Tab-separated table of C-alpha atoms and ligand atoms in Angstrom:
chain	number	residue	atom	x	y	z
S	19	MET	CA	65.204	114.998	124.863
S	20	PRO	CA	68.557	116.270	123.759
S	21	SER	CA	69.168	119.900	122.993
S	22	ASN	CA	71.120	120.443	119.878
S	23	THR	CA	74.475	122.700	120.481
S	24	GLN	CA	75.462	125.071	117.187
S	25	ILE	CA	78.435	126.732	116.694
S	26	ILE	CA	77.991	130.250	115.296
S	27	ILE	CA	79.404	133.520	114.978
S	28	ASN	CA	77.896	136.951	116.103
S	29	GLN	CA	80.275	138.807	114.029
S	30	PHE	CA	83.283	138.648	111.897
S	31	GLY	CA	86.744	138.496	112.553
S	32	ALA	CA	89.190	135.978	115.320
S	33	ALA	CA	88.827	132.711	115.364
S	34	GLU	CA	88.139	133.050	119.206
S	35	LEU	CA	84.936	134.709	117.622
S	36	LEU	CA	83.437	131.096	117.470
S	37	ALA	CA	80.702	130.697	120.069
S	38	PHE	CA	78.381	127.773	121.288
S	39	GLN	CA	74.474	128.461	121.277
S	40	GLU	CA	72.105	125.423	122.876
S	41	SER	CA	68.633	125.220	121.074
S	42	GLU	CA	65.822	122.617	120.898
S	43	LEU	CA	65.649	120.353	117.970
S	44	PRO	CA	64.558	121.568	114.864
S	45	GLN	CA	61.569	120.199	113.570
S	46	PRO	CA	62.350	119.010	109.707
S	47	GLN	CA	59.635	120.874	107.129
S	48	ALA	CA	58.237	119.311	104.389
S	49	GLY	CA	61.114	117.881	101.998
S	50	GLU	CA	63.294	117.686	104.860
S	51	VAL	CA	65.276	115.376	107.168
S	52	LEU	CA	66.304	116.165	110.506
S	53	ILE	CA	70.250	114.756	110.481
S	54	LYS	CA	72.194	114.035	113.639
S	55	VAL	CA	75.913	115.400	112.564
S	56	ALA	CA	78.237	112.783	113.038
S	57	PHE	CA	81.392	115.014	111.708
S	58	ALA	CA	81.469	118.618	109.668
S	59	ALA	CA	84.465	119.805	107.290
S	60	VAL	CA	86.179	122.983	108.286
S	61	ASN	CA	87.288	124.208	104.715
S	62	PRO	CA	88.677	127.541	103.998
S	63	ILE	CA	86.035	129.477	102.592
S	64	ASP	CA	84.542	128.810	106.235
S	65	VAL	CA	87.650	130.561	107.731
S	66	LYS	CA	87.319	133.316	104.943
S	67	THR	CA	84.015	133.861	105.901
S	68	ARG	CA	84.067	133.882	109.481
S	69	ALA	CA	86.852	136.611	109.664
S	70	GLY	CA	84.144	138.486	106.937
S	71	LEU	CA	86.374	137.991	103.886
S	72	GLY	CA	84.814	137.172	100.181
S	73	TRP	CA	81.185	136.756	98.896
S	74	ALA	CA	79.775	134.618	101.688
S	75	ALA	CA	80.488	136.831	104.097
S	76	GLN	CA	79.639	140.064	102.008
S	77	HIS	CA	75.985	138.102	101.628
S	78	ASN	CA	75.746	137.018	105.457
S	79	LYS	CA	76.499	140.322	107.202
S	80	ASN	CA	72.866	141.612	108.438
S	81	ASN	CA	72.341	137.865	108.757
S	82	LEU	CA	74.233	137.125	111.628
S	83	PRO	CA	74.337	134.964	114.023
S	84	TRP	CA	75.765	132.661	111.494
S	85	SER	CA	76.764	128.762	111.391
S	86	PRO	CA	79.145	128.006	109.531
S	87	GLY	CA	79.838	124.320	107.715
S	88	TYR	CA	78.935	122.870	104.680
S	89	ASP	CA	79.949	119.237	104.523
S	90	VAL	CA	78.305	117.249	106.812
S	91	SER	CA	77.881	113.562	107.398
S	92	GLY	CA	75.570	112.049	109.520
S	93	SER	CA	72.269	109.906	110.019
S	94	VAL	CA	68.770	110.604	109.070
S	95	ILE	CA	66.425	110.669	112.501
S	96	LYS	CA	63.197	112.448	111.831
S	97	GLN	CA	61.363	112.693	108.439
S	98	GLY	CA	59.468	115.979	106.964
S	99	SER	CA	55.960	115.735	105.400
S	100	GLY	CA	56.737	114.643	101.867
S	101	SER	CA	60.183	113.597	102.310
S	102	GLN	CA	60.595	109.820	100.588
S	103	LYS	CA	64.540	109.697	99.541
S	104	PHE	CA	66.043	108.282	102.790
S	105	ASN	CA	64.476	105.800	105.479
S	106	LEU	CA	65.339	106.825	109.045
S	107	ASN	CA	68.463	105.880	110.604
S	108	ASP	CA	70.486	106.058	106.512
S	109	THR	CA	73.383	107.338	106.846
S	110	VAL	CA	74.077	110.843	104.706
S	111	SER	CA	76.555	112.794	103.211
S	112	GLY	CA	76.091	116.516	102.372
S	113	PHE	CA	77.245	119.539	100.772
S	114	ILE	CA	74.596	121.907	102.252
S	115	GLY	CA	73.764	125.499	102.164
S	116	PHE	CA	75.831	126.440	99.924
S	117	PRO	CA	76.922	128.930	99.866
S	118	LEU	CA	74.708	131.129	101.638
S	119	ARG	CA	72.729	128.783	104.546
S	120	ALA	CA	75.381	126.588	105.885
S	121	GLY	CA	75.063	125.253	109.626
S	122	GLY	CA	76.941	122.524	109.258
S	123	TYR	CA	78.952	122.781	112.646
S	124	SER	CA	75.641	122.160	114.512
S	125	GLN	CA	74.937	118.687	116.084
S	126	TYR	CA	71.393	118.374	114.439
S	127	ILE	CA	70.098	120.405	111.380
S	128	CYS	CA	67.549	119.921	109.236
S	129	VAL	CA	68.399	119.451	105.653
S	130	PRO	CA	66.028	119.473	102.240
S	131	GLU	CA	67.248	115.919	101.536
S	132	THR	CA	67.980	116.852	97.794
S	133	GLU	CA	71.013	118.206	99.513
S	134	LEU	CA	71.984	114.385	100.905
S	135	ALA	CA	73.682	111.301	98.925
S	136	LEU	CA	73.195	107.810	100.958
S	137	MET	CA	76.105	106.700	102.052
S	138	PRO	CA	77.638	103.659	100.620
S	139	GLU	CA	77.995	101.101	103.222
S	140	ASP	CA	81.597	100.425	103.577
S	141	ILE	CA	83.006	103.771	103.638
S	142	SER	CA	83.584	105.488	106.982
S	143	LEU	CA	81.228	108.485	108.431
S	144	GLU	CA	84.778	111.194	108.531
S	145	CYS	CA	85.391	109.936	104.816
S	146	ALA	CA	81.668	110.763	104.172
S	147	ALA	CA	81.868	114.450	105.972
S	148	ALA	CA	85.637	115.285	104.016
S	149	ILE	CA	84.757	114.708	100.433
S	150	PRO	CA	81.782	117.045	99.558
S	151	LEU	CA	82.996	120.593	98.753
S	152	ALA	CA	86.783	119.500	98.216
S	153	GLY	CA	85.764	116.748	96.156
S	154	GLN	CA	83.384	118.558	94.175
S	155	THR	CA	85.507	121.356	93.567
S	156	ALA	CA	88.068	118.864	92.464
S	157	ALA	CA	86.468	117.128	90.288
S	158	GLN	CA	84.408	120.752	88.540
S	159	ALA	CA	87.769	122.310	88.373
S	160	LEU	CA	89.636	119.318	85.777
S	161	GLU	CA	86.042	119.202	84.312
S	162	LYS	CA	86.101	123.153	83.271
S	163	ALA	CA	89.500	122.576	82.392
S	164	LYS	CA	88.475	119.498	79.734
S	165	ILE	CA	91.661	117.575	80.503
S	166	GLN	CA	92.641	114.352	78.226
S	167	PRO	CA	95.083	111.616	78.440
S	168	LYS	CA	98.580	111.955	78.218
S	169	GLU	CA	97.965	116.351	78.974
S	170	LYS	CA	100.583	117.907	81.206
S	171	VAL	CA	98.707	119.216	84.414
S	172	LEU	CA	100.485	121.179	86.939
S	173	ILE	CA	98.520	121.154	89.898
S	174	LEU	CA	99.847	123.957	92.748
S	175	ALA	CA	99.044	122.592	96.239
S	176	GLY	CA	98.652	119.327	95.385
S	177	ALA	CA	98.799	117.782	99.309
S	178	GLY	CA	95.922	120.003	100.497
S	179	GLY	CA	91.898	119.277	100.781
S	180	VAL	CA	91.254	120.114	97.194
S	181	GLY	CA	94.528	119.032	96.007
S	182	HIS	CA	95.252	115.820	96.976
S	183	ILE	CA	91.863	114.654	95.123
S	184	ALA	CA	92.773	116.417	92.006
S	185	THR	CA	95.667	114.964	92.056
S	186	GLN	CA	94.366	111.345	91.875
S	187	ILE	CA	91.736	112.131	89.281
S	188	ALA	CA	94.148	113.445	86.929
S	189	VAL	CA	96.267	110.337	87.340
S	190	ALA	CA	93.270	108.267	87.175
S	191	ALA	CA	92.384	110.155	83.407
S	192	LYS	CA	95.609	109.116	82.580
S	193	THR	CA	97.154	113.304	82.435
S	194	GLU	CA	100.800	113.313	83.983
S	195	VAL	CA	100.613	114.946	86.732
S	196	TYR	CA	102.818	117.738	88.468
S	197	ALA	CA	102.336	118.702	91.810
S	198	THR	CA	103.696	121.643	94.035
S	199	CYS	CA	103.598	121.009	97.856
S	200	SER	CA	106.408	121.377	100.780
S	201	SER	CA	109.254	119.241	101.219
S	202	ASP	CA	107.325	117.693	103.755
S	203	ASN	CA	105.049	116.763	101.769
S	204	ILE	CA	106.893	115.122	98.628
S	205	ASP	CA	106.856	111.586	99.545
S	206	TYR	CA	103.462	111.669	100.022
S	207	VAL	CA	102.407	113.491	96.989
S	208	ASN	CA	104.329	111.068	94.910
S	209	GLY	CA	102.716	108.616	96.395
S	210	LEU	CA	99.443	109.906	95.286
S	211	GLY	CA	100.970	108.970	91.730
S	212	ALA	CA	102.326	113.450	90.572
S	213	THR	CA	106.003	114.142	90.343
S	214	ALA	CA	105.883	116.417	93.476
S	215	ILE	CA	107.983	119.716	93.161
S	216	ASP	CA	109.052	121.580	96.077
S	217	TYR	CA	107.265	124.894	95.920
S	218	ASN	CA	110.474	126.179	98.089
S	219	LEU	CA	113.247	125.511	95.524
S	220	GLN	CA	114.345	128.782	94.128
S	221	GLY	CA	113.335	129.508	90.315
S	222	TRP	CA	111.355	125.786	90.333
S	223	GLN	CA	109.294	126.656	87.492
S	224	GLY	CA	112.435	127.323	85.135
S	225	ASN	CA	112.168	122.966	85.300
S	226	LEU	CA	108.976	122.590	83.991
S	227	ASN	CA	107.587	124.042	80.648
S	228	ASP	CA	105.232	122.925	78.149
S	229	VAL	CA	102.243	122.200	80.762
S	230	ASP	CA	98.527	122.188	79.026
S	231	VAL	CA	96.629	123.006	81.820
S	232	LEU	CA	97.475	124.422	85.215
S	233	ILE	CA	95.101	123.852	88.258
S	234	ASP	CA	95.467	126.653	90.583
S	235	LEU	CA	95.196	126.171	94.189
S	236	VAL	CA	96.965	128.972	96.362
S	237	GLY	CA	96.454	131.916	93.686
S	238	GLY	CA	98.394	135.203	93.847
S	239	ASP	CA	101.675	135.321	93.105
S	240	ASN	CA	102.337	131.697	93.190
S	241	ALA	CA	99.572	131.269	90.452
S	242	LEU	CA	101.175	134.371	88.822
S	243	ASN	CA	104.678	132.662	88.609
S	244	ALA	CA	103.361	129.435	87.416
S	245	LEU	CA	102.464	130.883	84.051
S	246	SER	CA	106.035	130.442	83.138
S	247	CYS	CA	105.637	126.855	82.871
S	248	LEU	CA	102.906	126.631	80.078
S	249	ARG	CA	102.860	126.173	76.551
S	250	PRO	CA	100.862	128.673	73.851
S	251	GLY	CA	97.168	128.075	74.410
S	252	SER	CA	96.847	126.286	77.443
S	253	ARG	CA	93.838	126.035	79.956
S	254	VAL	CA	94.021	127.861	83.261
S	255	VAL	CA	91.484	127.253	86.536
S	256	THR	CA	92.088	129.209	89.149
S	257	VAL	CA	90.553	128.296	91.882
S	258	PRO	CA	90.954	130.976	94.657
S	259	THR	CA	88.077	133.394	94.089
S	260	ILE	CA	90.005	136.470	96.025
S	261	THR	CA	92.892	136.224	93.285
S	262	SER	CA	90.876	134.833	90.257
S	263	SER	CA	90.592	137.836	88.367
S	264	ILE	CA	93.516	138.942	88.423
S	265	VAL	CA	94.577	135.154	87.786
S	266	CYS	CA	92.622	135.180	84.652
S	267	ALA	CA	93.722	138.486	83.101
S	268	LYS	CA	97.318	137.977	82.694
S	269	ALA	CA	96.953	134.210	81.121
S	270	SER	CA	94.533	136.415	78.389
S	271	GLU	CA	97.219	138.333	78.175
S	272	LEU	CA	99.689	136.044	77.888
S	273	GLY	CA	97.737	134.050	75.300
S	274	PHE	CA	96.476	131.124	77.343
S	275	ILE	CA	92.731	130.631	78.690
S	276	GLY	CA	91.922	131.918	82.266
S	277	MET	CA	88.756	130.690	83.856
S	278	GLY	CA	87.531	131.249	87.477
S	279	MET	CA	85.385	128.614	89.085
S	280	LEU	CA	82.652	128.420	92.164
S	281	VAL	CA	81.590	124.753	93.014
S	282	GLU	CA	78.222	123.973	92.378
S	283	PRO	CA	77.049	120.946	94.729
S	284	ASN	CA	75.506	118.465	92.277
S	285	ILE	CA	74.485	115.164	94.218
S	286	THR	CA	75.293	113.069	91.544
S	287	GLN	CA	78.427	113.719	91.267
S	288	LEU	CA	79.074	113.673	94.839
S	289	GLU	CA	77.404	109.699	94.894
S	290	GLU	CA	80.110	109.473	91.962
S	291	LEU	CA	82.649	110.286	94.391
S	292	LEU	CA	81.267	108.485	97.437
S	293	HIS	CA	81.294	105.405	95.297
S	294	LEU	CA	84.784	105.792	93.800
S	295	ILE	CA	86.019	106.374	97.746
S	296	SER	CA	84.118	102.697	98.700
S	297	ALA	CA	85.262	101.053	95.594
S	298	GLY	CA	89.116	101.802	96.719
S	299	MET	CA	89.654	103.993	93.955
S	300	LEU	CA	89.796	107.562	95.925
S	301	LYS	CA	91.727	107.839	99.155
S	302	ILE	CA	90.705	110.751	101.493
S	303	LYS	CA	93.132	111.669	103.523
S	304	ILE	CA	92.191	113.117	106.997
S	305	GLU	CA	95.042	115.109	108.731
S	306	GLN	CA	93.196	115.602	111.914
S	307	ILE	CA	89.666	115.532	113.385
S	308	PHE	CA	88.929	117.827	116.333
S	309	PRO	CA	86.639	117.799	118.755
S	310	TYR	CA	83.182	120.094	117.957
S	311	GLN	CA	84.646	122.005	121.088
S	312	ASP	CA	88.033	122.682	119.704
S	313	VAL	CA	86.838	124.570	117.057
S	314	VAL	CA	89.165	127.567	117.519
S	315	ALA	CA	92.212	125.480	117.049
S	316	ALA	CA	90.758	123.450	113.797
S	317	HIS	CA	90.358	127.065	112.073
S	318	ARG	CA	93.800	127.855	113.420
S	319	LYS	CA	94.454	124.901	111.428
S	320	VAL	CA	93.159	125.802	108.214
S	321	GLU	CA	93.673	129.270	108.401
S	322	LYS	CA	97.988	128.300	108.193
S	323	GLY	CA	97.060	126.789	105.426
S	324	HIS	CA	99.520	123.911	105.201
S	325	ALA	CA	96.894	120.812	105.865
S	326	ARG	CA	97.560	117.538	104.354
S	327	GLY	CA	94.003	116.655	103.162
S	328	LYS	CA	91.517	117.461	105.717
S	329	ILE	CA	90.141	119.080	108.920
S	330	LEU	CA	87.573	117.716	110.264
S	331	LEU	CA	84.545	118.298	113.650
S	332	ASN	CA	83.738	115.604	115.487
S	333	MET	CA	80.151	116.974	116.380
S	334	GLN	CA	78.911	114.132	118.454
S	335	SER	CA	79.171	114.952	121.980
D	27	NAP	N1	85.967	128.974	93.942
D	27	NAP	C1	85.589	127.453	94.531
D	27	NAP	O1	84.457	127.175	94.109
D	27	NAP	C2	86.552	127.283	95.443
D	27	NAP	C3	86.178	125.905	96.177
D	27	NAP	C4	87.279	125.200	97.288
D	27	NAP	C5	88.505	126.069	97.409
D	27	NAP	N2	88.282	126.777	97.428
D	27	NAP	C6	89.779	127.435	97.706
D	27	NAP	O2	90.870	126.936	97.003
D	27	NAP	C7	91.838	126.679	97.790
D	27	NAP	C8	92.448	125.518	98.266
D	27	NAP	O3	91.351	124.925	98.974
D	27	NAP	P1	91.874	123.465	99.991
D	27	NAP	O4	90.583	123.407	100.851
D	27	NAP	O5	92.509	122.844	99.056
D	27	NAP	O6	92.927	124.556	100.363
D	27	NAP	P2	93.551	123.776	101.868
D	27	NAP	O7	93.580	122.431	102.298
D	27	NAP	O8	93.529	124.428	103.353
D	27	NAP	O9	95.392	123.651	101.313
D	27	NAP	C9	96.202	123.798	102.300
D	27	NAP	C10	97.681	123.232	101.386
D	27	NAP	O10	98.020	124.323	100.523
D	27	NAP	C11	99.394	123.711	100.394
D	27	NAP	N3	100.133	125.003	99.936
D	27	NAP	C12	100.422	126.012	101.218
D	27	NAP	N4	100.500	126.994	100.324
D	27	NAP	C13	101.373	126.295	99.444
D	27	NAP	C14	102.129	127.146	97.731
D	27	NAP	N5	102.248	128.219	98.053
D	27	NAP	N6	102.453	126.358	96.620
D	27	NAP	C15	101.658	125.138	96.836
D	27	NAP	N7	100.777	124.529	97.877
D	27	NAP	C16	100.826	125.454	99.079
D	27	NAP	C17	99.800	123.009	101.490
D	27	NAP	O11	100.714	122.029	101.551
D	27	NAP	P3	102.084	122.340	102.289
D	27	NAP	O12	101.939	122.501	103.819
D	27	NAP	O13	103.043	121.482	101.759
D	27	NAP	O14	102.711	123.723	102.329
D	27	NAP	C18	98.228	122.298	102.450
D	27	NAP	O15	98.646	120.897	101.722
D	27	NAP	C19	91.931	127.851	99.111
D	27	NAP	O16	92.177	129.404	98.534
D	27	NAP	C20	89.958	127.792	99.136
D	27	NAP	O17	89.689	129.009	99.705
D	27	NAP	C21	87.887	127.259	96.488
């Protein structure tokens, strides 16, 4: 009988507090399936919650130990009663337990089958773990902004986990996309079909105007400074929750429509994103895959805030 290694925190703080916990395999309840996890993505929210920051940390502070991880791919190895959506050995992708339960940093996990999408045959387990949270954030931010063909869209952080997907969707929607990144990522972001802007170039904002939509994936002063690129009445979707109220307030003071957001898991949208990948219409960049034993290094990498695309944990022994 295999045992289950889970990565947990017993208290909030530095990455070194991530610990390993062994347990027996969980048993799926009614409407759940037991998944053998192949890959789990590491998202900034995992890192912030581990550090004790933000909404999920506030709501989990009396619920420790807590296992991070909202994005998983893997195979169904057991069905709970009444569970009919999947067959044994089906490979699935899930945006699970958001925002409180999480738990994807596990080798085995029971998940309500409603949180899982069947993987198309021709996509990799790596891509299926990378897409759920970042892909749905990108899609929902652009939906919220109601982007229209020919509009000028400025995306702050076009090379990141959310940004590289948002850039591709906005380009496919026939908008004129500008995206900020460091000089190391200029060629990569241009290759996604955007016009890349090096955010380290002093005063870059002075060279871009009449922007219709700002998708802010950085927050704080970076977002406030980018407001000077907008035309009157522009829409601003600011995604980092910690600074969203100040960015929205400044945006409305300047006559723009400022909107914060919290991504909502949506299984139909996840299935659509998986099919876009399968059809070759969306390319997922995975910068690095860490063995789960190196979770501390994976968290440090995401914490630095310069990943190109996604960072994954390989949860297989
Ligand atoms: N509200 C929600 O529901 C929600 C959902 C998902 C994510 N988020 C938040 O959205 C933000 C983005 O998430 P993510 O997963 O895309 O993060 P990420 O993958 O960690 O972002 C890393 C990227 O940020 C870029 N970057 C760093 N500083 C920058 C700057 N000053 N200007 C432009 N780009 C910069 C880096 O590019 P270089 O290496 O080129 O510097 C890197 O490619 C995070 O704050 C996250 O917590 C919120």
